[in-house]
mmCIF file of C-alpha atoms in Angstrom:
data_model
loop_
_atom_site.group_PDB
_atom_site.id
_atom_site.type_symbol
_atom_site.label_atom_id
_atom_site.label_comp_id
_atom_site.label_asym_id
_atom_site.label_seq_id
_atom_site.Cartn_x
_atom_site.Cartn_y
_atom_site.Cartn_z
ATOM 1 C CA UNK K 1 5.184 18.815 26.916
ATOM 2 C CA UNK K 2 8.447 20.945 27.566
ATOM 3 C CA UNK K 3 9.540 20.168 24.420
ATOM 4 C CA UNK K 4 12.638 17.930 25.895
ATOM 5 C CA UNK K 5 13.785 15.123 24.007
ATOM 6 C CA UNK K 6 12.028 11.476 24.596
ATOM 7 C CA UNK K 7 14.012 8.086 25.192
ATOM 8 C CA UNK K 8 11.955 4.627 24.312
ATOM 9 C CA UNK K 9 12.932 2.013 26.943
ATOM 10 C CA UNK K 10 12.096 -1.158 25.107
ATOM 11 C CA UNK K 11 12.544 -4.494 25.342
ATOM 12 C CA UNK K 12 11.772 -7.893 23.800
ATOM 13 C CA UNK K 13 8.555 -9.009 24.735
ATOM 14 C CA UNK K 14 10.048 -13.024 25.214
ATOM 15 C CA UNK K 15 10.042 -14.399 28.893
ATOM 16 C CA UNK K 16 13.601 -13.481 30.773
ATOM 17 C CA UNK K 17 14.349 -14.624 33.978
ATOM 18 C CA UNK K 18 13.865 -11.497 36.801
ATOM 19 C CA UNK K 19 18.166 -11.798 36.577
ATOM 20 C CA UNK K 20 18.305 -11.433 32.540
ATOM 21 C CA UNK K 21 14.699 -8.731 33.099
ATOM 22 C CA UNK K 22 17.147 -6.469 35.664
ATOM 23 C CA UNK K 23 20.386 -6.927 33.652
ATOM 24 C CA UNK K 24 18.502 -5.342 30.586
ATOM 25 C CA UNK K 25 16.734 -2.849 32.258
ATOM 26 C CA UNK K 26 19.628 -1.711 33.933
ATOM 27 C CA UNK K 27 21.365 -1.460 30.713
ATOM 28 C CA UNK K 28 18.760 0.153 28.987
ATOM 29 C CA UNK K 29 18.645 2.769 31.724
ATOM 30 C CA UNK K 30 22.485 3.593 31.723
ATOM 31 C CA UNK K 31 22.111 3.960 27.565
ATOM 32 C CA UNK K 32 19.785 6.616 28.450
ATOM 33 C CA UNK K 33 21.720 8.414 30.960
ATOM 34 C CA UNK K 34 24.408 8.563 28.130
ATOM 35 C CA UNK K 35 22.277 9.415 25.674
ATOM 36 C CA UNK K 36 20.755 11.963 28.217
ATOM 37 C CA UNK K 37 24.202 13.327 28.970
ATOM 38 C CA UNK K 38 25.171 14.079 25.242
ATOM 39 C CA UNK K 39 21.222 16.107 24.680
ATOM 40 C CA UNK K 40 22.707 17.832 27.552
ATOM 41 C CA UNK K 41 26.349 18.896 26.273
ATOM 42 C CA UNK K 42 25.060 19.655 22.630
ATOM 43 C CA UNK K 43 22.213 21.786 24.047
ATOM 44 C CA UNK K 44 25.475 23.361 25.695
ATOM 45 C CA UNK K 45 23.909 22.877 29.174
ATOM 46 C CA UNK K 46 27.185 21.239 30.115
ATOM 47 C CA UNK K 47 30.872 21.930 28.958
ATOM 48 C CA UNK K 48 33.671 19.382 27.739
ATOM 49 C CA UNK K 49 35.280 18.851 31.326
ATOM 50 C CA UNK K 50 31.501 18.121 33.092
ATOM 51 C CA UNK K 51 30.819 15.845 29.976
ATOM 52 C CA UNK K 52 33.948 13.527 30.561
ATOM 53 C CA UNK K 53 33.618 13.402 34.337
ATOM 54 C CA UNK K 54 30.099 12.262 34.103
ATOM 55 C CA UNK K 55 31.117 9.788 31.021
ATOM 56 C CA UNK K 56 33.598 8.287 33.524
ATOM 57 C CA UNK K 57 31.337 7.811 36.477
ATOM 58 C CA UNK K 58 28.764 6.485 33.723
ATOM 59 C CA UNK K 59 31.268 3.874 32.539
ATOM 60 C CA UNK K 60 32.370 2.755 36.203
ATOM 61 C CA UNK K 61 28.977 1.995 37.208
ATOM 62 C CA UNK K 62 28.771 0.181 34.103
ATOM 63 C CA UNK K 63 31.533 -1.870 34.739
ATOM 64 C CA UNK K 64 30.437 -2.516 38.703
ATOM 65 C CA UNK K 65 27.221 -4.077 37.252
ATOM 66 C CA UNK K 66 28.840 -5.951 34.781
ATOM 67 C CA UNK K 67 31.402 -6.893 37.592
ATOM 68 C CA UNK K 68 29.172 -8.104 40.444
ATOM 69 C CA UNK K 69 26.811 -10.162 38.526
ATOM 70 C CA UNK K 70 23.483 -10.034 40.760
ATOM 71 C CA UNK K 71 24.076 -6.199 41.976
ATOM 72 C CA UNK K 72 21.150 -4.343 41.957
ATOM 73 C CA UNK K 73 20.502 -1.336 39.453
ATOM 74 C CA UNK K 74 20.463 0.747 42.742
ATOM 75 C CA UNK K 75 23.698 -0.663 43.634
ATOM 76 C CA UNK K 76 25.304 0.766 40.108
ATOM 77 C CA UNK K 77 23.642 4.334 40.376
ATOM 78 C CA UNK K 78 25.254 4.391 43.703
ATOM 79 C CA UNK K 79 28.605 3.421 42.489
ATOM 80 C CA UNK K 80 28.514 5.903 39.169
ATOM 81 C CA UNK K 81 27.309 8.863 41.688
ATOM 82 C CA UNK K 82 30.180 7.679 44.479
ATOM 83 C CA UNK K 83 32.640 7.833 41.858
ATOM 84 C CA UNK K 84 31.780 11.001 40.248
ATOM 85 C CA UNK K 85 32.273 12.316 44.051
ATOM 86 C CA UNK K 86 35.763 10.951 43.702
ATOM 87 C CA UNK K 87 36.288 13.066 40.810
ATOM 88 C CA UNK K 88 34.811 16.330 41.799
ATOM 89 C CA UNK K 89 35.019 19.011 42.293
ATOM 90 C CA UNK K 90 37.915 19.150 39.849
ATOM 91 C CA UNK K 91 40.879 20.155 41.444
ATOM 92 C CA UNK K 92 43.025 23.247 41.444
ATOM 93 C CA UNK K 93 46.748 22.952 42.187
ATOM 94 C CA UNK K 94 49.158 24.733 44.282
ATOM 95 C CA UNK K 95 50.593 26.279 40.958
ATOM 96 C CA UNK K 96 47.526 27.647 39.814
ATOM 97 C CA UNK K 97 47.006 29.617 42.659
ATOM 98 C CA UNK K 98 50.151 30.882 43.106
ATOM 99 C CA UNK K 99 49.975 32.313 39.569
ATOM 100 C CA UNK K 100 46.450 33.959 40.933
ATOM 101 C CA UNK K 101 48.441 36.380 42.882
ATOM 102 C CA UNK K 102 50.721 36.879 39.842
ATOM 103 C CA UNK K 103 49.785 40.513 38.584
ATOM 104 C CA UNK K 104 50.431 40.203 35.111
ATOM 105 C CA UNK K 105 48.094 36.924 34.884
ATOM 106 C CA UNK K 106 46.134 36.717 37.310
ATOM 107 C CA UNK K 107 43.104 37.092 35.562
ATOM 108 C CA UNK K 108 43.761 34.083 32.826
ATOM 109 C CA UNK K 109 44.777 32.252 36.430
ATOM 110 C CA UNK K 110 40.848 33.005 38.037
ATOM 111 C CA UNK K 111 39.580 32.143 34.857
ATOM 112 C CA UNK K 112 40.783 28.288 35.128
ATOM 113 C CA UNK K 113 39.963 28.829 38.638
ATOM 114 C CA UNK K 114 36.158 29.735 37.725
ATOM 115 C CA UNK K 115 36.711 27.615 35.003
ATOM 116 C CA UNK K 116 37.137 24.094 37.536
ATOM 117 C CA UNK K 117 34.560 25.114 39.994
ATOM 118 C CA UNK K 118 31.993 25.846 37.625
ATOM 119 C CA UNK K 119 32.300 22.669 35.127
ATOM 120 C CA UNK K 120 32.154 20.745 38.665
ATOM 121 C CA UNK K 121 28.737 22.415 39.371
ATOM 122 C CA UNK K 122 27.590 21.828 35.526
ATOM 123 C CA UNK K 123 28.712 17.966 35.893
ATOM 124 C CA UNK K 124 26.424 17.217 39.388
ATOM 125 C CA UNK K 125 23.740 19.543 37.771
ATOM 126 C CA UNK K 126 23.698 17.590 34.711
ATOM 127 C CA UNK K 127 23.835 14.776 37.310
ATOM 128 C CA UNK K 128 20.781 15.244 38.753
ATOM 129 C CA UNK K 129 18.638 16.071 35.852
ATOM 130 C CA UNK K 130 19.554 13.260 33.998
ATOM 131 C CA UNK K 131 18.299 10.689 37.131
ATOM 132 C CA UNK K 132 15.384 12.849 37.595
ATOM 133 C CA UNK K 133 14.107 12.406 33.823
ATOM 134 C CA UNK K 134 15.479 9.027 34.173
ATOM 135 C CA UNK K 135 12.375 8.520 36.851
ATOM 136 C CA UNK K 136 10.207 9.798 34.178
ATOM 137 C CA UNK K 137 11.224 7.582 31.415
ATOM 138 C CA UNK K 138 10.917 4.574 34.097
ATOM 139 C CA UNK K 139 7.648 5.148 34.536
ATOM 140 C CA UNK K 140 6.555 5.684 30.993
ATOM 141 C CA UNK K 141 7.817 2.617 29.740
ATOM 142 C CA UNK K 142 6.673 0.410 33.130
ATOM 143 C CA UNK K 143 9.277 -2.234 33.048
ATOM 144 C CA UNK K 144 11.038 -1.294 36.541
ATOM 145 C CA UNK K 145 7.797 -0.844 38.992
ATOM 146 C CA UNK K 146 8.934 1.359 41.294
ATOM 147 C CA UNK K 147 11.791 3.186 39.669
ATOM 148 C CA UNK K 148 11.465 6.186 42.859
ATOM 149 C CA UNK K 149 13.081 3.893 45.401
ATOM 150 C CA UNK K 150 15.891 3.046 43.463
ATOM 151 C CA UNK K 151 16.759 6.317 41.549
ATOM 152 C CA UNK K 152 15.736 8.792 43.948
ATOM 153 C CA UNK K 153 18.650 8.254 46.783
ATOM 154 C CA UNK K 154 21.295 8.876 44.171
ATOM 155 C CA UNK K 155 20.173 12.330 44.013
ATOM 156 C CA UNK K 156 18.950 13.409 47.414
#
């Protein structure tokens, strides 16, 4: 293959109610994402600042599923990408651009400048192609049937 690392999704094999079957899976899925996140930052495709920002919106979908007990796993990808839309693109204050036009550092100032805009970009990238291997783990392991219709709109 393309060499990428490999997540097991597995489960129990007892008999769980569909409730208990989607609470796990969902679970199981957002472990990977993490897990998926981290491969990411220490195969320094994403920085410290994209790292935390996707952490957070990883947590708070988290939470919303642990939250609203019978919420769909679709429902929680929705919430963890709506939030990490909250978040980004990081912003840059008043102060920092004034200091832009300041001669003496105004290249240390476009440096934090570049610096916020591009860890933004390297958080949704890392985004996206952490949901779009998360498809392909879905389908290897065979629990969630149609994982396309309930991953896919999160990064469209």
């Amino acid at each position: 293959a393309d060499g990428r690392r490999r997540i097991a999704l597995t489960l129990p094999t007892e008999k769980w109610s569909i409730f208990e079957q989607e609470e796990e899976i969902a679970s199981t899925l957002f472990d990977a994402l993490a897990t998926e996140y981290h491969h990411q930052y220490m195969a320094k495709e994403l920085d410290d600042d994209a790292l935390y920002f996707l952490d957070e919106a990883l947590n708070h979908g988290k939470d919303y599923l642990a939250d609203n007990k019978g919420s769909t796993i679709n429902q929680a990808l929705k919430t963890q990408l709506d939030f990490l839309v909250e978040l980004l693109p990081i912003p840059i204050p008043d102060w920092l651009l004034t200091l832009e036009e300041t001669p003496v550092i105004k290249g240390f100032a476009q440096r934090m400048i570049f610096h916020r805009v591009y860890s933004s970009l390297e958080a949704l990238s890392g985004f996206i192609r952490a949901h779009q291997g998360l498809i392909h783990l879905c389908e290897m392991d065979g629990r969630l049937p149609e994982p396309v219709p309930v991953i896919m709109p999160v990064i469209q």
